[in-house]
Coordinates of C-alpha atoms and ligand atoms in Angstrom, one line a residue:
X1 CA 4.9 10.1 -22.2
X2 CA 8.2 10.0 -21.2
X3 CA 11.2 10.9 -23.7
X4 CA 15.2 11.6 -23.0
X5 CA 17.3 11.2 -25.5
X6 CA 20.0 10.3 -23.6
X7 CA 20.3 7.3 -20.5
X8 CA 21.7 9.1 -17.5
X9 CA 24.3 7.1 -15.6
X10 CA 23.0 4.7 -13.5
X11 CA 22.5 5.5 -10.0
X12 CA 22.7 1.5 -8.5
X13 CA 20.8 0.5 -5.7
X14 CA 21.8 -1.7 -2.9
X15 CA 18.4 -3.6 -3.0
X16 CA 16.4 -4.1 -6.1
X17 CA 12.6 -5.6 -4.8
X18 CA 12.5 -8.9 -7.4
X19 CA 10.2 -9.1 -9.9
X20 CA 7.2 -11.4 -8.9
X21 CA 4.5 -12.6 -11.0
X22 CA 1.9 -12.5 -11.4
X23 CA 0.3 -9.4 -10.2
X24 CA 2.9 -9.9 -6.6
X25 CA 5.1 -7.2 -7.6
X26 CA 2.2 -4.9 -8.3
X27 CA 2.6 -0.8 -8.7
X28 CA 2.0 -0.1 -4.8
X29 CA 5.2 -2.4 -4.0
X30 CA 7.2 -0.9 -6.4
X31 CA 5.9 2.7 -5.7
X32 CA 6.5 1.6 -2.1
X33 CA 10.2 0.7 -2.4
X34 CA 11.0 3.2 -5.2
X35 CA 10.0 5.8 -3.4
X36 CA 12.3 4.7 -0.6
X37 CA 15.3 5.0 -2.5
X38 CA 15.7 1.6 -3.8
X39 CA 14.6 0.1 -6.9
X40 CA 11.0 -0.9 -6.9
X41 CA 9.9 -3.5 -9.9
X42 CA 6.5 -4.1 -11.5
X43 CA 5.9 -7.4 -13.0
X44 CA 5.2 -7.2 -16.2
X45 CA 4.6 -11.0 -16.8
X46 CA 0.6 -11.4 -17.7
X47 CA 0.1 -7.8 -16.8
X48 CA -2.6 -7.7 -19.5
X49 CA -5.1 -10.1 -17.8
X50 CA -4.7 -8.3 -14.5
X51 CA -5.6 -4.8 -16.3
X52 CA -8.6 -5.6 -17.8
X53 CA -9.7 -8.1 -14.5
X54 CA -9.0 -5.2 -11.9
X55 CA -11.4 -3.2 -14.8
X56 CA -14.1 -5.6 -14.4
X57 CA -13.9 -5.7 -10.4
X58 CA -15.0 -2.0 -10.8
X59 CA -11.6 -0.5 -10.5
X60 CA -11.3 -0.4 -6.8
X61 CA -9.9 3.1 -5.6
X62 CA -10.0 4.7 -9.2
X63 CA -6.3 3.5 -9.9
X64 CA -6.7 1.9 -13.8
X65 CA -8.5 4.9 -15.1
X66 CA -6.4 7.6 -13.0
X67 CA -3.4 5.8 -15.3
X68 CA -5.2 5.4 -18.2
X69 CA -6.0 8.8 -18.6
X70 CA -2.6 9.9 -19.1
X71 CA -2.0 7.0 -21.3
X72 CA -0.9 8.9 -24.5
X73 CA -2.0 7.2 -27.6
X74 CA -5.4 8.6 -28.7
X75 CA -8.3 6.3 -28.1
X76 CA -7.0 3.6 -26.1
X77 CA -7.9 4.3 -22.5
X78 CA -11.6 4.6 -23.7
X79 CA -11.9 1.7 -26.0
X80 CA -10.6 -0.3 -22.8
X81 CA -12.8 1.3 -20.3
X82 CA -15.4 1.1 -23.0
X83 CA -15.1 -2.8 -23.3
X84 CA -14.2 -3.7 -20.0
X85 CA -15.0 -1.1 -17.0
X86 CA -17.6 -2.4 -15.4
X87 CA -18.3 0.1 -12.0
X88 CA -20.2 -2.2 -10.0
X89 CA -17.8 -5.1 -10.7
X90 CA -18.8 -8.7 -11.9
X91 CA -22.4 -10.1 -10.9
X92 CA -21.5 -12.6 -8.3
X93 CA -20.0 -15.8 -9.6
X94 CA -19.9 -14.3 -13.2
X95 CA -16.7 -15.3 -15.1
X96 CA -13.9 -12.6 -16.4
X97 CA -14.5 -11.5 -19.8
X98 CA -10.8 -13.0 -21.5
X99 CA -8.9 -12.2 -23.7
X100 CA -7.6 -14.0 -26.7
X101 CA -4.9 -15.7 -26.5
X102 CA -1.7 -14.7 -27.6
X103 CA -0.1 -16.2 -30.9
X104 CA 2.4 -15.2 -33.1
X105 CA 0.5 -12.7 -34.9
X106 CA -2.6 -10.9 -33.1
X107 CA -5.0 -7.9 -33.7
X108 CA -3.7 -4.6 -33.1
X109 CA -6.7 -4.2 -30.5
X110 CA -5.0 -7.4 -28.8
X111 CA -1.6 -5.4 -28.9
X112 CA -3.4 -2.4 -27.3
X113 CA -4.4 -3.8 -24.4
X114 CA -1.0 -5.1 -23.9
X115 CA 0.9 -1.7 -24.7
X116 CA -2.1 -0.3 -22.0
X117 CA -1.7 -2.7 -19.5
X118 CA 2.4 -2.2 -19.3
X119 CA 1.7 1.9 -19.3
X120 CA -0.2 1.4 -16.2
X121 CA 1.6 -0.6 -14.1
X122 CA 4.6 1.4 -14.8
X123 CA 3.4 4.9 -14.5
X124 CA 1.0 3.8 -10.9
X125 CA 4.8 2.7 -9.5
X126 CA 6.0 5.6 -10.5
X127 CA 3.5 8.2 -9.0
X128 CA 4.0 10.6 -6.7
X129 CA 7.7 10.5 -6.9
X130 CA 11.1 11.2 -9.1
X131 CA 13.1 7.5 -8.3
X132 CA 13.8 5.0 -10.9
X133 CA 11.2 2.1 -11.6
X134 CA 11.8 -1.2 -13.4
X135 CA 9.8 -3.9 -14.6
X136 CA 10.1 -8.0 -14.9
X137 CA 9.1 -10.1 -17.5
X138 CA 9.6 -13.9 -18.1
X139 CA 11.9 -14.3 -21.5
X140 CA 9.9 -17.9 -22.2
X141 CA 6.4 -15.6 -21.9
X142 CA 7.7 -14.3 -25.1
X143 CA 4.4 -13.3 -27.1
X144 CA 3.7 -10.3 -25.0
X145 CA 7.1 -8.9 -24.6
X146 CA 7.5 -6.6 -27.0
X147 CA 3.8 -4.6 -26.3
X148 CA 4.2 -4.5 -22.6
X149 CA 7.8 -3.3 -22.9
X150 CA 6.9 -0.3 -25.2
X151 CA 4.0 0.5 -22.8
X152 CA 6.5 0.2 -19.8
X153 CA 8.5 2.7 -21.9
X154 CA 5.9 4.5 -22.6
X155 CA 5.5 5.7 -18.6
X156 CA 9.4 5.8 -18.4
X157 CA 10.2 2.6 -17.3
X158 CA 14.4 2.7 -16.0
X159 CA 15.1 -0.8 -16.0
X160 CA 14.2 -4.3 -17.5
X161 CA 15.1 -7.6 -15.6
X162 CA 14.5 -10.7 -17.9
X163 CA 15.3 -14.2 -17.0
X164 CA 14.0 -17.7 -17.5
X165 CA 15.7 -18.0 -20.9
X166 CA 18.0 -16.1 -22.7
X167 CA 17.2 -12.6 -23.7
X168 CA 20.2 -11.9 -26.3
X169 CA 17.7 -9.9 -28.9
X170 CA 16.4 -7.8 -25.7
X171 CA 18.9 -5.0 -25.8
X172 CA 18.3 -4.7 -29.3
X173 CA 14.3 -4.7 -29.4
X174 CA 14.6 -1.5 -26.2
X175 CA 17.1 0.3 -28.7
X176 CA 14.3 -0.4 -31.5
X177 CA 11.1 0.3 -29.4
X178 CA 13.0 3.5 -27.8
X179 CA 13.2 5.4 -31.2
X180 CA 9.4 3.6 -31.8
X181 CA 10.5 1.6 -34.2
X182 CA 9.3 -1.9 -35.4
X183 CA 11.2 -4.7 -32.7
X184 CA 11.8 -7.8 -33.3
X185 CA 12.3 -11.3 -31.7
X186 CA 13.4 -14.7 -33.0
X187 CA 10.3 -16.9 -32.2
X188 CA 11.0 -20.3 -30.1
X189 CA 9.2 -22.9 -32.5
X190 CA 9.4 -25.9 -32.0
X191 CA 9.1 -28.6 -35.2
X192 CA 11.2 -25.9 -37.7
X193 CA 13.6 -26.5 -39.7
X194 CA 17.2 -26.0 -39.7
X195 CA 17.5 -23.1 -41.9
X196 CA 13.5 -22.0 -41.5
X197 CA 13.2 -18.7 -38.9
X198 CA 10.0 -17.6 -37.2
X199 CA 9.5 -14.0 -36.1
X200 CA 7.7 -12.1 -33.7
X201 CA 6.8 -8.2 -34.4
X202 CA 5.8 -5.2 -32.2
X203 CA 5.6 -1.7 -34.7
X204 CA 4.6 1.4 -32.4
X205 CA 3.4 2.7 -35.6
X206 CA 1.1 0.5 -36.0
X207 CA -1.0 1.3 -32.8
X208 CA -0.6 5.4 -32.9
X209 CA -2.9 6.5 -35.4
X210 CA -1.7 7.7 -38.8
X211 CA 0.5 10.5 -38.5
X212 CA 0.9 10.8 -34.3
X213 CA 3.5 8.4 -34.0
X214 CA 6.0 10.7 -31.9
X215 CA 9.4 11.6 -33.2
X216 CA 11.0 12.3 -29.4
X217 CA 12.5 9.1 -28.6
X218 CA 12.3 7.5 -25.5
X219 CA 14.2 6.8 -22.6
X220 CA 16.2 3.4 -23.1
X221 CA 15.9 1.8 -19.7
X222 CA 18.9 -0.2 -18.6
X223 CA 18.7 -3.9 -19.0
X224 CA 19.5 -6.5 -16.5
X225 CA 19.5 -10.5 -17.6
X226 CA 18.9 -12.8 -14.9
X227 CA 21.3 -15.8 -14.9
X228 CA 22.7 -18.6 -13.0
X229 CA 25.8 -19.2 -14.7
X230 CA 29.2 -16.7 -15.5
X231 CA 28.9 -18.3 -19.1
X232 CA 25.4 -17.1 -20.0
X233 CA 26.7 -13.9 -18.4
X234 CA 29.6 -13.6 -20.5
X235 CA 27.1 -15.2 -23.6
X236 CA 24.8 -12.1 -22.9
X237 CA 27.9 -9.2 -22.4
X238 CA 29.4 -10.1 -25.9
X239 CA 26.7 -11.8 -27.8
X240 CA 23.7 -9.7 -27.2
X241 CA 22.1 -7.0 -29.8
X242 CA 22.8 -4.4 -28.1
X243 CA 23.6 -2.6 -24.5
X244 CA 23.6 -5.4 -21.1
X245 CA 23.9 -3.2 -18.2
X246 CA 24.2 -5.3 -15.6
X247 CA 22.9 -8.6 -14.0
X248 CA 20.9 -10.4 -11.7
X249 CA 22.6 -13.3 -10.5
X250 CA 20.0 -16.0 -8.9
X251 CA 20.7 -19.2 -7.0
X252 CA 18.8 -22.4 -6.8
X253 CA 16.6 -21.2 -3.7
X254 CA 14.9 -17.8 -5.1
X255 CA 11.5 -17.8 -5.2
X256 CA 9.2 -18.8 -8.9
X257 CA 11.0 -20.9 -11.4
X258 CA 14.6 -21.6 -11.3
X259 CA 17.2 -22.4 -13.3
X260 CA 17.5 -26.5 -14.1
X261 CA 21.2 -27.9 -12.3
X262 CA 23.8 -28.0 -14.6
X263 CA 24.1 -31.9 -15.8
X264 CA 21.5 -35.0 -15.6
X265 CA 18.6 -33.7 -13.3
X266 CA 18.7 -35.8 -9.8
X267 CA 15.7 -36.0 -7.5
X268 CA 16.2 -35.8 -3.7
X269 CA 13.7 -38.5 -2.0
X270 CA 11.0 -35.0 -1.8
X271 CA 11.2 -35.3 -5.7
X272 CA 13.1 -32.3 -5.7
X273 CA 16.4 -31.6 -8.1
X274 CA 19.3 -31.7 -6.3
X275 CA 22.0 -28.4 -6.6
X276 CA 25.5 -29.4 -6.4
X277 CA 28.6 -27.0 -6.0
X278 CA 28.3 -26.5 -10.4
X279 CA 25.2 -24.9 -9.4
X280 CA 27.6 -21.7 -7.7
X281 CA 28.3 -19.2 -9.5
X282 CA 31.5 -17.3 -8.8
X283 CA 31.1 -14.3 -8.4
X284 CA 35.0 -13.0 -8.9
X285 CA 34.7 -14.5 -12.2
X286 CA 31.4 -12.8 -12.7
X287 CA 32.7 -9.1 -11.7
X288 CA 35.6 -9.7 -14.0
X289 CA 33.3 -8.6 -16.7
X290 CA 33.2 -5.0 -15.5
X291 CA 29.3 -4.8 -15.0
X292 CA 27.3 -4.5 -11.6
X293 CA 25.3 -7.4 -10.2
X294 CA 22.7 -8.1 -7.7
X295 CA 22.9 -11.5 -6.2
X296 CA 19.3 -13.1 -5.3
X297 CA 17.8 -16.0 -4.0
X298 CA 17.7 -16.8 -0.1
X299 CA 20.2 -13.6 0.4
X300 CA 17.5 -11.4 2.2
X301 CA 19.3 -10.4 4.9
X302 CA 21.5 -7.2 6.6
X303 CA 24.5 -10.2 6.4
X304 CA 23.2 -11.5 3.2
X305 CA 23.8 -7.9 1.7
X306 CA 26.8 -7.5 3.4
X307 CA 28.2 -10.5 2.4
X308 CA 27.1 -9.8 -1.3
X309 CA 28.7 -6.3 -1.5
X310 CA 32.0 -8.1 0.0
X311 CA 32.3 -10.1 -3.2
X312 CA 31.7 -7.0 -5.6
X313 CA 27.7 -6.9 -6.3
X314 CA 26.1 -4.0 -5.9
X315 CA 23.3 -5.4 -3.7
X316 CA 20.9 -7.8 -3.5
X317 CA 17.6 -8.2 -5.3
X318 CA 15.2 -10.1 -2.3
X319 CA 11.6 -11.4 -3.5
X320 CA 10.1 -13.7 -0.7
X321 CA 10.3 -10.9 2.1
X322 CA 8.4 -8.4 -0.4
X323 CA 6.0 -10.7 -1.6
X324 CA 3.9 -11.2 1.9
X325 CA 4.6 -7.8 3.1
X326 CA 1.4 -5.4 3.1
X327 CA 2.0 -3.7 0.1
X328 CA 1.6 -7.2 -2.3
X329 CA -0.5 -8.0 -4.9
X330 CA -1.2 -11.4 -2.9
X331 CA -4.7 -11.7 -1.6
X332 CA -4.9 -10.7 2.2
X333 CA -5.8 -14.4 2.9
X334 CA -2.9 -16.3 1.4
X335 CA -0.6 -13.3 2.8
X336 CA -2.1 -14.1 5.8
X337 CA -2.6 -18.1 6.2
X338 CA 0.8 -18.5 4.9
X339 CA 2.3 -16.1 7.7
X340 CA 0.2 -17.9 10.0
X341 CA 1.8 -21.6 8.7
X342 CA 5.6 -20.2 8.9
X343 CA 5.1 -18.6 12.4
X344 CA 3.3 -22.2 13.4
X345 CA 6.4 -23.8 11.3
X346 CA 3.6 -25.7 9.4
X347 CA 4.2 -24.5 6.0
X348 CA 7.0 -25.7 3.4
X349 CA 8.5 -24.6 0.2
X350 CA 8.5 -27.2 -2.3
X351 CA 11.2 -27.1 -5.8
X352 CA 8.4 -29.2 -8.1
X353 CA 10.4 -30.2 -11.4
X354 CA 7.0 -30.9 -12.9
X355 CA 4.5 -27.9 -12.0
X356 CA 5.7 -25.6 -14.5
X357 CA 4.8 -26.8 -18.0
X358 CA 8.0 -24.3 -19.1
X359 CA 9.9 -27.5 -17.6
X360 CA 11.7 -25.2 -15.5
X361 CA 11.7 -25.9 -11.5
X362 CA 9.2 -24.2 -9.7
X363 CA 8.7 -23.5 -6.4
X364 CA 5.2 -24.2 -4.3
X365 CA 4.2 -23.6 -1.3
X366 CA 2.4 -26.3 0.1
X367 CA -0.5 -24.9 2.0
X368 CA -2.4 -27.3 3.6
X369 CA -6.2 -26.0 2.4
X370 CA -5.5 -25.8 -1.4
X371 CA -3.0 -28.4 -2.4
X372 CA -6.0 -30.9 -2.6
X373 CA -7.9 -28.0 -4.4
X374 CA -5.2 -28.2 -7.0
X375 CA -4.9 -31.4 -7.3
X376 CA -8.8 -31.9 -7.8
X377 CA -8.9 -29.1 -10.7
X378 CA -10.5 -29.5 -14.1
X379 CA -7.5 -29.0 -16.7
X380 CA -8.8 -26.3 -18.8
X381 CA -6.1 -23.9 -20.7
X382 CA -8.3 -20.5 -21.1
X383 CA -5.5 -17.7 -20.8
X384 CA -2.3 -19.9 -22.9
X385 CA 0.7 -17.4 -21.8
X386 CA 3.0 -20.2 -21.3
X387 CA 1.8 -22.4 -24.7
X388 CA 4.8 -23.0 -26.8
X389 CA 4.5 -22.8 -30.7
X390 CA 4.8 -25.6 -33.0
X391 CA 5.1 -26.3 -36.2
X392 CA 3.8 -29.1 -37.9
X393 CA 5.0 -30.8 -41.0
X394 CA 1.8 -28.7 -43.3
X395 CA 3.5 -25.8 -42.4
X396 CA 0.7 -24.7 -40.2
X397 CA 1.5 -23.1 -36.6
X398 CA 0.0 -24.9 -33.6
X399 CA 0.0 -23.6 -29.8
X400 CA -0.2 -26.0 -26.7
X401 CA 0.8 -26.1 -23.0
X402 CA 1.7 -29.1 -21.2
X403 CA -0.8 -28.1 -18.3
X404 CA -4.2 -28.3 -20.9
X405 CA -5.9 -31.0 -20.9
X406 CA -4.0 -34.2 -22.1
X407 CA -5.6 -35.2 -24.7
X408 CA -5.9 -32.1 -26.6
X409 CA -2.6 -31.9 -25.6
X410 CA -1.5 -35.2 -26.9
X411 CA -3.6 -34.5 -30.4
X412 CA -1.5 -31.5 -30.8
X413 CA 1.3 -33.8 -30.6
X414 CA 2.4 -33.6 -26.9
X415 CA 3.6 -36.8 -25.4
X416 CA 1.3 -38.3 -22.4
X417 CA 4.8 -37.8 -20.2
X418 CA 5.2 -34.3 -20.3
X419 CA 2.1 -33.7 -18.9
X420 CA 2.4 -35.5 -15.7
X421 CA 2.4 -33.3 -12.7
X422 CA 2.2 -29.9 -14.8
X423 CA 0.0 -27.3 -13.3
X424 CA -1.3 -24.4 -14.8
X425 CA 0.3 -21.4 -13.9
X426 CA -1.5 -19.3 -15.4
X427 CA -5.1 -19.4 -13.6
X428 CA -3.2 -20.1 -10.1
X429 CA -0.8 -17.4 -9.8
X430 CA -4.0 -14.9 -10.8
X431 CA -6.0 -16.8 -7.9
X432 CA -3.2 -15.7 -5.8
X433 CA -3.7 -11.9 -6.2
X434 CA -7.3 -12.1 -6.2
X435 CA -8.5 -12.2 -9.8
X436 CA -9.2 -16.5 -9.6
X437 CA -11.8 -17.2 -12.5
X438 CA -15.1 -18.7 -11.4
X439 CA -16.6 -20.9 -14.2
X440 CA -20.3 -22.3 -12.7
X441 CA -19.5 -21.9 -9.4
X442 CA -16.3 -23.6 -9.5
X443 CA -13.3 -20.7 -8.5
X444 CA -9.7 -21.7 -9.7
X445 CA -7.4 -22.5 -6.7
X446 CA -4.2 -20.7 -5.6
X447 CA -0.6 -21.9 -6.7
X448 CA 1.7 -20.1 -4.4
X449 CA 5.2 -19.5 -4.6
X450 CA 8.0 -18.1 -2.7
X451 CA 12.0 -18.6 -2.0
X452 CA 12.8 -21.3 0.1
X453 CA 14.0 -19.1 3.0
X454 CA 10.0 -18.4 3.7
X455 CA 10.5 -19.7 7.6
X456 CA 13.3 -16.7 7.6
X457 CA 9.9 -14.4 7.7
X458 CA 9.1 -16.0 11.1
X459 CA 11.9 -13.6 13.0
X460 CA 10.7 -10.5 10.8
X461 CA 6.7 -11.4 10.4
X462 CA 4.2 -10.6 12.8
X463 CA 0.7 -12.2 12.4
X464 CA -0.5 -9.0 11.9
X465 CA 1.8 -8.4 8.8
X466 CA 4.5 -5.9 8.0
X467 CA 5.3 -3.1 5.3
X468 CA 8.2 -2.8 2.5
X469 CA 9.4 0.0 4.3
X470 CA 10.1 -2.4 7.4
X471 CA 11.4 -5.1 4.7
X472 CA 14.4 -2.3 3.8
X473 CA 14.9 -1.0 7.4
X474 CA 15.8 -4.2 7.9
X475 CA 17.9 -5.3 5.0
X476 CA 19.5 -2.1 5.2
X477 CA 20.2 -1.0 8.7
X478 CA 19.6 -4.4 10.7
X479 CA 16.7 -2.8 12.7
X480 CA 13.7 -5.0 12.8
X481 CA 10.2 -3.0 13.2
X482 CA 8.2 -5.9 13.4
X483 CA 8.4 -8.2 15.7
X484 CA 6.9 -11.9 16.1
Ligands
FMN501 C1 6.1 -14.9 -5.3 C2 7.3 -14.8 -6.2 C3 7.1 -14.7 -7.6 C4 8.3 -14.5 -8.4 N1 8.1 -14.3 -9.7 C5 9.1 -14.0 -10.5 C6 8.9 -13.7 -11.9 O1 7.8 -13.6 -12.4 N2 10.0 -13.4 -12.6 C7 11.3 -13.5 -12.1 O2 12.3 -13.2 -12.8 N3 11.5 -13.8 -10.8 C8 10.5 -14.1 -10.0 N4 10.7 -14.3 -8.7 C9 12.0 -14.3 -8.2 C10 12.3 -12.9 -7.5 O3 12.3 -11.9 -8.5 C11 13.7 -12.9 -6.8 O4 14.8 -13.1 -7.7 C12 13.8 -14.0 -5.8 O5 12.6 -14.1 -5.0 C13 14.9 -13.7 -4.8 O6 15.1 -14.7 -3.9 P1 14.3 -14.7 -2.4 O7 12.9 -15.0 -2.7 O8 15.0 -15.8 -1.7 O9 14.5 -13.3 -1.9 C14 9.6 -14.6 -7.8 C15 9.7 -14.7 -6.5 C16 8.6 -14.9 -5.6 C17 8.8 -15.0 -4.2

């Protein structure tokens, strides 16, 4: 475990590796970069599914239980290993144990896993070296949060990046969870009343057993929103619960969901929403509130950085260049065929307004083998991360995602509309890092996503595929290793 009662002053990089769920930004990219000098980040997004799937592939390499056994609250690595290590792996075509699904209130078992899961992501990108590690997680995944942020604290996590929502109570719930104490969150419900409240918990005491719960408190890690707009900055410097350290400041073209533009959405004739000029964000305005930034989206480059330290950020955090370099959590193939398709210029980037049942805009990439796979799946909602919480006029709380299938969506009350086009995001960004589930013999399909600048990998990419360490050479010094 990892105490300090005090933050020491930040040391900022010039590149932060973006958070990419789920499973992309996996502990050997952040160790990778990390250990390089700039800041690695684990995503911490789902991170409980992928610990207890790499356990029941056998634990490749030793890795899960090498971080579990330093895991410091008495009892949990072996209860995990004990329910799901399996060392020869799954019997071919023999589903993933799951889960339950998140709701507002779960087990404490269900907690520990989560807590677990966060530990060992963090404390793999952390091995082997004395840099600073952070971790992303998705504000709108909100259930998990608070667990997997004490168990990121728990390995000495440095810094949190949050976006996609608005993570005012944040600062608040690391002050909380640092001094293990009981965090909380307001819970986004839809159906409540005006003056009704709903709440989500995480108490540290409630997993140590009786009487362990340290008294050392532990590091706070710095905290970095992700926004598109100077006013949600500003919203989050003054409004916030607590400490904002800094900010991520992402356009239109980064990689995963992105921020809706600002008015009535518009359509281009790809279906696509159209950013306009009050999609910018100006950055003078935005360093006028005294704290450093990192612009990202489609700034990967040694001018990109350049041009982003000229207007007062510290750096630049780049996704799409990390997330098909060698160290990855993507599966060799998709890595691979999607390098292949941007070399041959026969891949594309789509912004899909309807994929992601958050309703935010998401990014595909449309590989040509898989789309009709997609399109062809069976609706089935089995892992729920991104089911939003209702509640209905009995009082009683409900959960449903827009990608299930419709009409257990629509008896939950979901209109017929909001399901159209949504995909679910759960079961195909865990196909993309090689943990699809197989249900009688039918294997989930990937959902890929990257920054629309992927064709910029065809100058740096070489079929044969490249490292992180090339990726900063690069970004930093202009000197490409690789070479198409
Ligand atoms: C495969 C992939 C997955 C991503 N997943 C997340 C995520 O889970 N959370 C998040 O805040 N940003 C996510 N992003 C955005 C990155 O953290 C980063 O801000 C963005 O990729 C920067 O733009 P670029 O891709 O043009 O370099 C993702 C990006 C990619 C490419």
């Amino acid at each position: 475990m990892v105490t300090t009662e005090t933050t020491s002053p930040p040391t900022l990089p010039q590149i932060i590796q973006g958070g990419m769920g789920i499973g992309v930004s996996n502990w050997r990219l952040a160790n990778a970069v990390s250990r390089l000098g700039q800041l690695g980040v684990v995503s911490g997004t789902v991170i409980d599914t992928v610990l207890v799937r790499r356990l029941q592939d056998g634990d490749p390499g030793g890795h899960m239980r090498r971080a579990l056994a330093h895991f410091p609250i008495p009892g949990i690595a072996d209860e995990l290993l004990r329910r799901y290590f399996l060392p020869e792996g799954r019997a071919p075509g023999a589903p993933y144990h799951l889960l339950p699904m998140y709701k507002q209130v779960v087990s404490s078992a269900r907690q520990r896993v989560t807590v677990a899961a966060g530990f060992v992501e963090t404390w793999l990108a952390r091995e082997g070296h004395e840099n600073d590690v952070g971790m992303n997680l998705l504000t709108k995944v909100q259930m998990p949060n608070l667990p997997t942020l004490y168990g990121a604290m728990l390995a000495g996590v440095a810094t949190v990046i949050m976006g996609a929502g608005i993570p005012r109570e944040i600062p608040g719930a690391l002050d909380a969870l640092a001094s293990h104490r009981k965090a909380t969150l307001r819970f986004d419900v839809e159906g409540l009343a005006r003056d009704d409240a709903e709440w989500l918990t995480f108490d540290p005491a409630e997993i140590w057993p009786e009487g362990t719960l340290p008294a050392t408190p532990l590091r706070r890690p710095h905290f970095y929103p992700v926004v598109s707009a100077v006013s949600l900055a500003a919203t989050l410097a003054r409004k916030s619960n607590g400490r904002v350290d800094g900010f991520v400041v992402e356009g239109p073209t980064a990689g995963g969901h992105n921020a809706p533009p600002r008015g009535a959405m518009q359509l281009d004739a790809l279906g696509q929403p159209i950013y306009g000029e009050r999609d910018a964000v100006d950055l003078v305005k935005l360093a006028e509130l005294g704290l450093p930034f990192w612009v990202a989206g489609g700034v990967g480059t040694p001018d990109g950085l350049c041009a982003a330290r000229a207007a007062g950020a510290a750096g630049i955090q780049v996704g799409t260049l990390f997330a098909f370099c060698d160290e990855s959590g993507l599966a060799p193939d998709i890595k691979q065929e999607t390098l292949r398709g941007v070399l041959s210029g026969t891949v594309e980037v789509r912004t899909d307004p309807r994929a992601s049942p958050t309703g935010y805009p998401f990014k595909v990439v449309q590989l040509p083998g898989h789309e009709q796979d997609a399109a062809e799946r069976e609706r089935i909602c089995d892992l729920g991360y991104l089911r939003e919480a209702v509640k209905r006029d009995d009082g009683r709380m409900i959960y449903r995602c827009a990608a299930e299938p419709v009409n257990t969506y629509m008896q939950k009350g979901g209109t017929f509309c909001d399901t159209d086009g949504r995909r679910c995001l759960c079961n195909g960004l865990l196909a993309d890092v090689g943990l699809a589930q197989e249900r009688d013999g039918h294997v989930e399909p990937p959902l890929v996503t990257s920054g629309d600048d992927l064709a910029s990998l065809a100058h740096f990419a070489s079929p044969e595929g490249y490292t992180a360490g090339e990726v900063l050479e690069w970004l930093l010094h202009g000197t490409l290793v690789a070479t198409a």
